[in-house]
PDB file of C-alpha atoms in Angstrom:
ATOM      1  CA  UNK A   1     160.125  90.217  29.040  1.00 92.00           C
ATOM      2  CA  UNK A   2     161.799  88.533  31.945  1.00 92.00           C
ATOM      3  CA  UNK A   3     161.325  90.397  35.653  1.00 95.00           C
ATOM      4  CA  UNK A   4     165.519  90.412  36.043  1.00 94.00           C
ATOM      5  CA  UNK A   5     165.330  92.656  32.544  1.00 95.00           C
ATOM      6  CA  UNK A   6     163.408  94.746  33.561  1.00 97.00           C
ATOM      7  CA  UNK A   7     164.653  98.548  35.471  1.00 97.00           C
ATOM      8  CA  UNK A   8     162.573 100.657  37.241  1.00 97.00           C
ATOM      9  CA  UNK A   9     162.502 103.964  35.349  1.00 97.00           C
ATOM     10  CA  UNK A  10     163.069 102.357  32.155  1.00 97.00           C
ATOM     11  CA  UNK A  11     160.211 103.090  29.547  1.00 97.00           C
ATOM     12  CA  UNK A  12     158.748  99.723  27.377  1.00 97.00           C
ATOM     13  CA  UNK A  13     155.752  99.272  25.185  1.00 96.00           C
ATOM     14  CA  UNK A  14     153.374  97.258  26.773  1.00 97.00           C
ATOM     15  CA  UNK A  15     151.633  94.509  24.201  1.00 95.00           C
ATOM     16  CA  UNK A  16     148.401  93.718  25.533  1.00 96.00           C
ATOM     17  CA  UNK A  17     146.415  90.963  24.239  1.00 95.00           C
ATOM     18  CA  UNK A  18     142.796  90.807  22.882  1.00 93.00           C
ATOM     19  CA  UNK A  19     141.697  89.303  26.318  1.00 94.00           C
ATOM     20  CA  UNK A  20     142.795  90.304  29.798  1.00 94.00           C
ATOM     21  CA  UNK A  21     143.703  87.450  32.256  1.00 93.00           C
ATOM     22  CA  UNK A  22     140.803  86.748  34.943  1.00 92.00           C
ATOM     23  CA  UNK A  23     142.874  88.471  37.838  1.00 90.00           C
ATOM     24  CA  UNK A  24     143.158  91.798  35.912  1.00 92.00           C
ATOM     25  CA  UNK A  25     139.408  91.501  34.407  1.00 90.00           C
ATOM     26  CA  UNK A  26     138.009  90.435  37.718  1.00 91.00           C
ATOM     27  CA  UNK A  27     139.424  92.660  40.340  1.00 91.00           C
ATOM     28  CA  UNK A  28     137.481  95.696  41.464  1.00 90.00           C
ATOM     29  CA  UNK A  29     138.931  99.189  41.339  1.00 88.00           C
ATOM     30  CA  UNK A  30     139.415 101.156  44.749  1.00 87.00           C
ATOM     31  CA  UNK A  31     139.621 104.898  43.485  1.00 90.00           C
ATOM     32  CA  UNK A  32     138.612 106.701  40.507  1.00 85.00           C
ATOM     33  CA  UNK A  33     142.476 106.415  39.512  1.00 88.00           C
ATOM     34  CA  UNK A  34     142.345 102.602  39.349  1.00 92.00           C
ATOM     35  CA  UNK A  35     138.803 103.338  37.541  1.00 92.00           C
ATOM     36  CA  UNK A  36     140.149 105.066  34.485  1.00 90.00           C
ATOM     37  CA  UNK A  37     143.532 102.741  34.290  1.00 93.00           C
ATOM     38  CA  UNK A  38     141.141  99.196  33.860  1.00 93.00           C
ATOM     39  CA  UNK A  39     138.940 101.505  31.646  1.00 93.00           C
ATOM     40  CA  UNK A  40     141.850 102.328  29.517  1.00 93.00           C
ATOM     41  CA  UNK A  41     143.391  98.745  29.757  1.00 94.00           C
ATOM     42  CA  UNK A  42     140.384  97.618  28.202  1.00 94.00           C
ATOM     43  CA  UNK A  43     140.306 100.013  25.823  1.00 92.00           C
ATOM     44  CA  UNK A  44     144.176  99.267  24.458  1.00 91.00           C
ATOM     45  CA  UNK A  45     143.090  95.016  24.144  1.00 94.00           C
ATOM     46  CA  UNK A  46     145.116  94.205  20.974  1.00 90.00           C
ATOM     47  CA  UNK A  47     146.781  97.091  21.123  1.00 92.00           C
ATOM     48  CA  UNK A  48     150.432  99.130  22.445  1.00 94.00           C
ATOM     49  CA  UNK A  49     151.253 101.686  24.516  1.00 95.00           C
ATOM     50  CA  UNK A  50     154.714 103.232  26.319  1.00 96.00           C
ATOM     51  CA  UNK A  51     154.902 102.316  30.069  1.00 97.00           C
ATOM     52  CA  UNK A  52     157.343 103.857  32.473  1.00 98.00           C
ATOM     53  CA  UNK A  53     158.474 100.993  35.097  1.00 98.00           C
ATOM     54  CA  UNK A  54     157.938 102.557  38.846  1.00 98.00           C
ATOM     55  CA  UNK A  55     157.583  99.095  40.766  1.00 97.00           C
ATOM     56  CA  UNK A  56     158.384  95.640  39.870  1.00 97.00           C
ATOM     57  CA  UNK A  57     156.689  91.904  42.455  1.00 96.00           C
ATOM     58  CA  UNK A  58     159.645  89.479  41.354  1.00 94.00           C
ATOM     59  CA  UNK A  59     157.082  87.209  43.083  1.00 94.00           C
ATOM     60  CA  UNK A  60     153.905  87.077  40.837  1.00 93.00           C
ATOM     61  CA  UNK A  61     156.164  88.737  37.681  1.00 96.00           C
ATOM     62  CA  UNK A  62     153.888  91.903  37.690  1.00 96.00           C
ATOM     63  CA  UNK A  63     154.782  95.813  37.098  1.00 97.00           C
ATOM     64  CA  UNK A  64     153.730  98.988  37.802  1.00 97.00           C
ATOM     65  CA  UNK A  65     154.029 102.255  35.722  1.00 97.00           C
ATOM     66  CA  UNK A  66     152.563 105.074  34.373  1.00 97.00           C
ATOM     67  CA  UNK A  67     151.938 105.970  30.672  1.00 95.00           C
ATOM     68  CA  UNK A  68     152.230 109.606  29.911  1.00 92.00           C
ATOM     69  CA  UNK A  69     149.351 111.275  27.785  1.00 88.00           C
ATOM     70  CA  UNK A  70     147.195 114.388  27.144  1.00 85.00           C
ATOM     71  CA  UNK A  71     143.527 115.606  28.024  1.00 85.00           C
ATOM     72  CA  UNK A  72     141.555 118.711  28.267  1.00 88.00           C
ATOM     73  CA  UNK A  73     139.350 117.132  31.483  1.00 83.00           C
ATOM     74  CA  UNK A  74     140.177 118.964  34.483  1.00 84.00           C
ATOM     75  CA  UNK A  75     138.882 119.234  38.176  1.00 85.00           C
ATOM     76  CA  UNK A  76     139.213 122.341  40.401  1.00 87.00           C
ATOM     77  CA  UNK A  77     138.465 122.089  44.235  1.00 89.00           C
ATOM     78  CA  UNK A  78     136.907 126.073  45.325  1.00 90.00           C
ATOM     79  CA  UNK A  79     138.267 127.504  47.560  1.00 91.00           C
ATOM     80  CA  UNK A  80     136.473 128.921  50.851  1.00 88.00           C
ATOM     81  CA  UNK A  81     136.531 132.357  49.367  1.00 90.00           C
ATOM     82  CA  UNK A  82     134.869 131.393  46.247  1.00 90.00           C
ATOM     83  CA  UNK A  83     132.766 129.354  47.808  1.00 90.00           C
ATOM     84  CA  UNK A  84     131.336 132.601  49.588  1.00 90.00           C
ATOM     85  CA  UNK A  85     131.189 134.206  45.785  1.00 90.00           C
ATOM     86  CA  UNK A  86     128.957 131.927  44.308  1.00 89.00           C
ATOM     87  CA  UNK A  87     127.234 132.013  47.730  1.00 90.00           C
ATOM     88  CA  UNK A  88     127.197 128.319  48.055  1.00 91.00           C
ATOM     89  CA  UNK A  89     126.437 126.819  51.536  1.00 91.00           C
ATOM     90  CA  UNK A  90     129.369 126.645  53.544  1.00 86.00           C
ATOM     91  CA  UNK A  91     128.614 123.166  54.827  1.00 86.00           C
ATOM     92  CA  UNK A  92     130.793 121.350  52.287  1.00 88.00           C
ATOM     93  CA  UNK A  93     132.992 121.158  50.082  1.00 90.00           C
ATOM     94  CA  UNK A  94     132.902 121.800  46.003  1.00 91.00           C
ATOM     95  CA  UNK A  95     134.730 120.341  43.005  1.00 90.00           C
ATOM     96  CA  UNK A  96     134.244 122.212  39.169  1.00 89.00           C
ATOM     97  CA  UNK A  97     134.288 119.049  36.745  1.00 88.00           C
ATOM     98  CA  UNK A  98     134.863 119.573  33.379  1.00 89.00           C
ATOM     99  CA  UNK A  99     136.824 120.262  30.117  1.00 88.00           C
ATOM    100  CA  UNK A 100     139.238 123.477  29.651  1.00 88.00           C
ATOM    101  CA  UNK A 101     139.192 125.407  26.325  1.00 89.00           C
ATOM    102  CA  UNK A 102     140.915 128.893  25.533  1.00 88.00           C
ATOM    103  CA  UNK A 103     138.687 132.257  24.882  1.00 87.00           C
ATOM    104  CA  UNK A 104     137.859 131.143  21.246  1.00 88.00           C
ATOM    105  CA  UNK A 105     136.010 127.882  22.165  1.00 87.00           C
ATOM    106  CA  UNK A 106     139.463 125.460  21.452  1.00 88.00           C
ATOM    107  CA  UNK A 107     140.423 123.096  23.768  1.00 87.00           C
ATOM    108  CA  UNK A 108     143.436 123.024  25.997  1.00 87.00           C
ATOM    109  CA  UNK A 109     145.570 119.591  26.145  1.00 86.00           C
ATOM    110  CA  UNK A 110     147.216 119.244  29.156  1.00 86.00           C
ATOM    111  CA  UNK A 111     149.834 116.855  30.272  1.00 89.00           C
ATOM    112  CA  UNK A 112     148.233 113.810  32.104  1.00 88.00           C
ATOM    113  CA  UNK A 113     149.826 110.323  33.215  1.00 92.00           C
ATOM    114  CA  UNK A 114     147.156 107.022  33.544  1.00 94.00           C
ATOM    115  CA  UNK A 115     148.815 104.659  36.295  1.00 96.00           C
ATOM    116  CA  UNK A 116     148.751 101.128  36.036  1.00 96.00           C
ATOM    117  CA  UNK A 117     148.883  98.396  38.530  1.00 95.00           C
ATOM    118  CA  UNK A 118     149.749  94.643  38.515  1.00 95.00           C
ATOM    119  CA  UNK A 119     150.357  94.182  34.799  1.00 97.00           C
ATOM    120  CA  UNK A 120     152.108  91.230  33.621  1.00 97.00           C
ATOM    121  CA  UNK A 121     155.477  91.428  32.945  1.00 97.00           C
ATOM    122  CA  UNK A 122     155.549  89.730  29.546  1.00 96.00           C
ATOM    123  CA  UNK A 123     153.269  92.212  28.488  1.00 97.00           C
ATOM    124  CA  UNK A 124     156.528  94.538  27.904  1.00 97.00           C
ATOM    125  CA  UNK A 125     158.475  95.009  25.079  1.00 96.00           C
ATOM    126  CA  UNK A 126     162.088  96.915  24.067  1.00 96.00           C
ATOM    127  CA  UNK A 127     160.533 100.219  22.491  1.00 93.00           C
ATOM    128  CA  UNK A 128     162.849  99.300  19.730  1.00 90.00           C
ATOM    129  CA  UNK A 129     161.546  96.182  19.110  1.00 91.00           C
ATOM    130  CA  UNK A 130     159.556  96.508  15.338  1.00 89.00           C
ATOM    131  CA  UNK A 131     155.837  95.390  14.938  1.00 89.00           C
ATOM    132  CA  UNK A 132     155.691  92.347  12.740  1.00 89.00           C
ATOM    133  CA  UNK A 133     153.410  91.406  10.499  1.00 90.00           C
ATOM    134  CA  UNK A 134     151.793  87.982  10.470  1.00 90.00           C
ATOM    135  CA  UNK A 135     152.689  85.763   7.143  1.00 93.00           C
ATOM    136  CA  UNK A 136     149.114  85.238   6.655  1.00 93.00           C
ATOM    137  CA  UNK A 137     148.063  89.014   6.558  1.00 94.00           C
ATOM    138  CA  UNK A 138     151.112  89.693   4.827  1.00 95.00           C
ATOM    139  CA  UNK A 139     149.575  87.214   1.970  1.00 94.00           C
ATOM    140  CA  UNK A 140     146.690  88.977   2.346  1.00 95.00           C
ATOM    141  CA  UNK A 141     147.269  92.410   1.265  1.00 96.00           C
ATOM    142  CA  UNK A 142     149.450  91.407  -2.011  1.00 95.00           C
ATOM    143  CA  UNK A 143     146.728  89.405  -3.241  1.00 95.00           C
ATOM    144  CA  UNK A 144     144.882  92.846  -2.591  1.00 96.00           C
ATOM    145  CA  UNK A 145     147.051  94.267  -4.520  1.00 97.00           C
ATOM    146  CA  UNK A 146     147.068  92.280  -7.519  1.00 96.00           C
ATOM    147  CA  UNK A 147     143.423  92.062  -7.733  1.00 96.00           C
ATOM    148  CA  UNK A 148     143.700  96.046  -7.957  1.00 96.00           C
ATOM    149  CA  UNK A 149     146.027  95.820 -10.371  1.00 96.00           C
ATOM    150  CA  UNK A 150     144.453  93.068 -13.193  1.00 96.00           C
ATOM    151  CA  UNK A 151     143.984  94.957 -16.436  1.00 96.00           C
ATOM    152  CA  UNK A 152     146.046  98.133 -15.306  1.00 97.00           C
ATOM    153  CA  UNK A 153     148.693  98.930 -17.738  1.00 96.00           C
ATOM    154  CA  UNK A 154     152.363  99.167 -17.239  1.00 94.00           C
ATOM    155  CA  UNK A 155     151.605 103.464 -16.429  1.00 95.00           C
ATOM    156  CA  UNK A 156     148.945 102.899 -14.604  1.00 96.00           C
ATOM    157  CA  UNK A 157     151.021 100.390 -12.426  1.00 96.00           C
ATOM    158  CA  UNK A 158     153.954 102.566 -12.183  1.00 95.00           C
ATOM    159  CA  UNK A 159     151.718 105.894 -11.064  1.00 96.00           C
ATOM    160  CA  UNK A 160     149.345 103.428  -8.452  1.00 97.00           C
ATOM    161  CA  UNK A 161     153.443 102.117  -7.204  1.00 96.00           C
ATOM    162  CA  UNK A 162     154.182 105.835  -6.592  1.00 97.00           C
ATOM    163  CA  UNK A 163     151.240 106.767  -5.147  1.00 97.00           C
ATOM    164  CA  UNK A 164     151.807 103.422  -2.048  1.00 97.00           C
ATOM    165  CA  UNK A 165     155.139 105.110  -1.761  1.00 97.00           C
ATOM    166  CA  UNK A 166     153.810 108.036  -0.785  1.00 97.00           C
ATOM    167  CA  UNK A 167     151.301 106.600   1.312  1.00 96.00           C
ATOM    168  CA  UNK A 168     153.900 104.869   2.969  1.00 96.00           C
ATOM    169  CA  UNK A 169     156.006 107.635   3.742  1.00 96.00           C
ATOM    170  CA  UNK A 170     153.060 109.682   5.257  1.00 96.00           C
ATOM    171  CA  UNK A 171     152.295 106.296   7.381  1.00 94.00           C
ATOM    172  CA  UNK A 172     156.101 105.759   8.486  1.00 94.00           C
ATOM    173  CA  UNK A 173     155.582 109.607  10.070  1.00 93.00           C
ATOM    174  CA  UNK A 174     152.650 109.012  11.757  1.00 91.00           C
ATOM    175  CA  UNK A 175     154.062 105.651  13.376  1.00 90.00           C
ATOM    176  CA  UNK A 176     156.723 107.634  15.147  1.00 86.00           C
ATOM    177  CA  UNK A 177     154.132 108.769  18.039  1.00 86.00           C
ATOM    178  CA  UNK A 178     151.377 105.573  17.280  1.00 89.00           C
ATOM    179  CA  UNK A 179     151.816 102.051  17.755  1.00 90.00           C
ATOM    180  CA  UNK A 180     148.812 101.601  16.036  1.00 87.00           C
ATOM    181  CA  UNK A 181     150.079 103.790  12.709  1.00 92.00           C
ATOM    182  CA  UNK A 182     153.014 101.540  12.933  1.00 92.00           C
ATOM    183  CA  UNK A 183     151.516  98.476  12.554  1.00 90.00           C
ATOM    184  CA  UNK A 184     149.874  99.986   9.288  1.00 93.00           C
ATOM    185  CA  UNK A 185     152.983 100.995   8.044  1.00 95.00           C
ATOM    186  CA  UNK A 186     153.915  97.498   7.852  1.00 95.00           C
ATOM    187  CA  UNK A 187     150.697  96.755   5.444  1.00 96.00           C
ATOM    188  CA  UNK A 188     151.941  99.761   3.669  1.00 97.00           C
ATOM    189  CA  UNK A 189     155.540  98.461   2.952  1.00 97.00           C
ATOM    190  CA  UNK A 190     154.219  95.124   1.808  1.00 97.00           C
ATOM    191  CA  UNK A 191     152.012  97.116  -0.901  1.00 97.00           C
ATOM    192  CA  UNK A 192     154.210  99.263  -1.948  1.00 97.00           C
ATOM    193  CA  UNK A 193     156.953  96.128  -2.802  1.00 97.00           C
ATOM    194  CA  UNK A 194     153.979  93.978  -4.661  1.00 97.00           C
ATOM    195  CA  UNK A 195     153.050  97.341  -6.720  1.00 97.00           C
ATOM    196  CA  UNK A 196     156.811  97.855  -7.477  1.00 97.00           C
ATOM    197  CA  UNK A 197     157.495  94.023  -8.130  1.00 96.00           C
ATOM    198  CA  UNK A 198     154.260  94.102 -10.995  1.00 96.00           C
ATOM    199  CA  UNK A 199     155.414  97.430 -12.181  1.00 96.00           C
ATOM    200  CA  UNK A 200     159.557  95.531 -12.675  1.00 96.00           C
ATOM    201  CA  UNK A 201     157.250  92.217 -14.121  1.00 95.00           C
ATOM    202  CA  UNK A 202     155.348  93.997 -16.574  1.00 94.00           C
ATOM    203  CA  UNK A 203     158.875  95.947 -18.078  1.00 93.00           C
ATOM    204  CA  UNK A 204     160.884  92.763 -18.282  1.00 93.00           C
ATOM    205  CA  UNK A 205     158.257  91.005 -19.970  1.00 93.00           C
ATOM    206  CA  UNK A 206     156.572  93.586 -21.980  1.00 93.00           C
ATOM    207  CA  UNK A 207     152.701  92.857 -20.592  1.00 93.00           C
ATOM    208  CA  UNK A 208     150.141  95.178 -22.088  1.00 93.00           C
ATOM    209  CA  UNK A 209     148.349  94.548 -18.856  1.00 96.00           C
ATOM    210  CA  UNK A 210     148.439  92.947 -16.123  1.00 96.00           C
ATOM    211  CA  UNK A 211     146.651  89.605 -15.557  1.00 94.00           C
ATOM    212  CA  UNK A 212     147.441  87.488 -12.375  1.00 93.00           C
ATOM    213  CA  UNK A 213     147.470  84.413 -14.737  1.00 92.00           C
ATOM    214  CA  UNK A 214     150.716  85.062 -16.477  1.00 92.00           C
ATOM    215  CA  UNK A 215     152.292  86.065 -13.459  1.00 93.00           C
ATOM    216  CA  UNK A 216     154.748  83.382 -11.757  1.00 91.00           C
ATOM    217  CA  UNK A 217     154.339  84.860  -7.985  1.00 89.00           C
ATOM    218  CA  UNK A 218     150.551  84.768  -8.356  1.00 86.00           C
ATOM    219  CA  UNK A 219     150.142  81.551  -9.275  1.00 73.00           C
ATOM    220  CA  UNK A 220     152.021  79.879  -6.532  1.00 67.00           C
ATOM    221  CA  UNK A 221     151.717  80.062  -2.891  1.00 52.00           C
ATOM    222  CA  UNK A 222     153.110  82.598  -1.055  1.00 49.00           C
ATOM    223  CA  UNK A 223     155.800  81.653   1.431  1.00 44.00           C
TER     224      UNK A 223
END
C-alpha cells in the first residue's frame, strides 16, 4: 500500500514475501521483544498475518504495529516475600519462566500481542482484499482432478463433486481466522468447479466413464 493510505490504528494483513530484504534480515535485535518479532517474521516468509498500524516513517515508507495472538508462556517476577518462602538469597532478583495450565494438566491461552518494527509498507494489504490464486496452480489442481477422475463413472463423479463441496465449505470456515486456510480454500473452489463441470460433461453426453481424451477442456490448454 501507499504510506498516505495508510491510518494509524487501522488493522491490514501484512503479505510478507519468501525472502526478507537485507535491512530487516541483517539488523540485530536489542531486547527479547525485538527477539521474538524477527523470530516470528521469519517464521510468517510466504505467509499473512493482521497488523494493527501504531507508527508510520513517511521517510523510508516503513510501519509499526502489533499483531494480536495467544500463548500459554508466561513470566512471573517474585516478590520479596516469596522470595523469603522459597528461602532464596536475598541478593537478587527472580523471574518463574514457563507455561500455565489449569488443575487438570490443560493449558491456559492467554491474550498476547508480537510488536513489529520497520516493516515495509507495501507489505500491507486491505483485510478485505481476497487471496488469489496463481493461473498456473490454478491449472494445476484441475488436471489433479481429472486424473482422479479417469474411469470414474457418472455416480462416482457426482458423489467425489459432493464430497469437494463439502470440503470446501469446512475450508471456507476455517479461512475466516487463517490466512493460510484461505488460500486453500481457493484450491478447494477450483476442485470443486472441475468435479462439477465432469459430473455436467458426462450427463450431457452420456459417458460411461470418464476419459480425459474425449473431453474438450482437457485436451486444450487451459487459459
Amino acid at each position: 500500500m501507499r504510506v498516505p493510505d495508510i491510518r494509524i490504528g487501522e488493522t491490514y494483513q501484512v503479505k510478507v514475501p519468501q525472502r526478507l530484504p537485507a535491512p530487516l534480515r541483517r539488523r540485530l535485535p536489542r531486547t527479547r521483544t525485538e527477539l521474538a518479532a524477527d523470530m516470528q517474521l521469519h517464521l510468517r516468509r510466504g505467509d499473512r498475518f493482521n497488523l494493527t498500524i501504531t507508527d508510520i516513517s513517511t521517510d523510508d515508507a516503513t510501519v509499526d504495529g502489533f499483531e494480536a495472538t495467544t500463548t500459554n508462556h508466561v513470566s512471573l517476577r517474585l516478590t520479596e516475600e516469596q522470595t523469603t518462602l522459597l528461602d532464596l538469597p536475598d541478593t537478587t532478583e527472580y523471574e518463574i519462566d514457563g507455561f500455565i495450565t489449569d488443575s487438570d494438566g490443560q493449558e491456559v491461552t492467554l491474550p498476547a500481542t508480537v510488536t513489529y518494527t520497520s516493516l515495509p509498507a507495501a507489505w500491507l494489504r486491505p483485510l478485505e482484499e481476497p487471496i488469489p490464486i496463481a493461473p498456473s496452480t490454478a491449472r494445476f489442481y484441475r488436471a489433479r482432478v481429472r486424473t482422479r477422475a479417469t474411469g470414474m463413472t457418472a455416480e462416482d463423479i457426482a458423489h467425489a463433486s459432493d464430497e469437494a463441496q463439502e470440503h470446501q465449505r469446512d475450508v471456507a470456515g476455517r479461512a475466516l481466522d487463517s490466512y493460510r486456510a484461505e488460500q486453500w480454500l481457493r484450491v478447494a473452489e477450483v476442485e470443486h468447479r472441475e468435479w462439477c463441470r465432469i459430473s455436467a460433461l458426462m450427463t450431457q453426453t452420456g459417458m460411461e466413464t470418464y476419459a480425459p481424451g474425449s473431453d474438450p477442456e482437457a485436451t486444450t490448454t487451459d487459459p
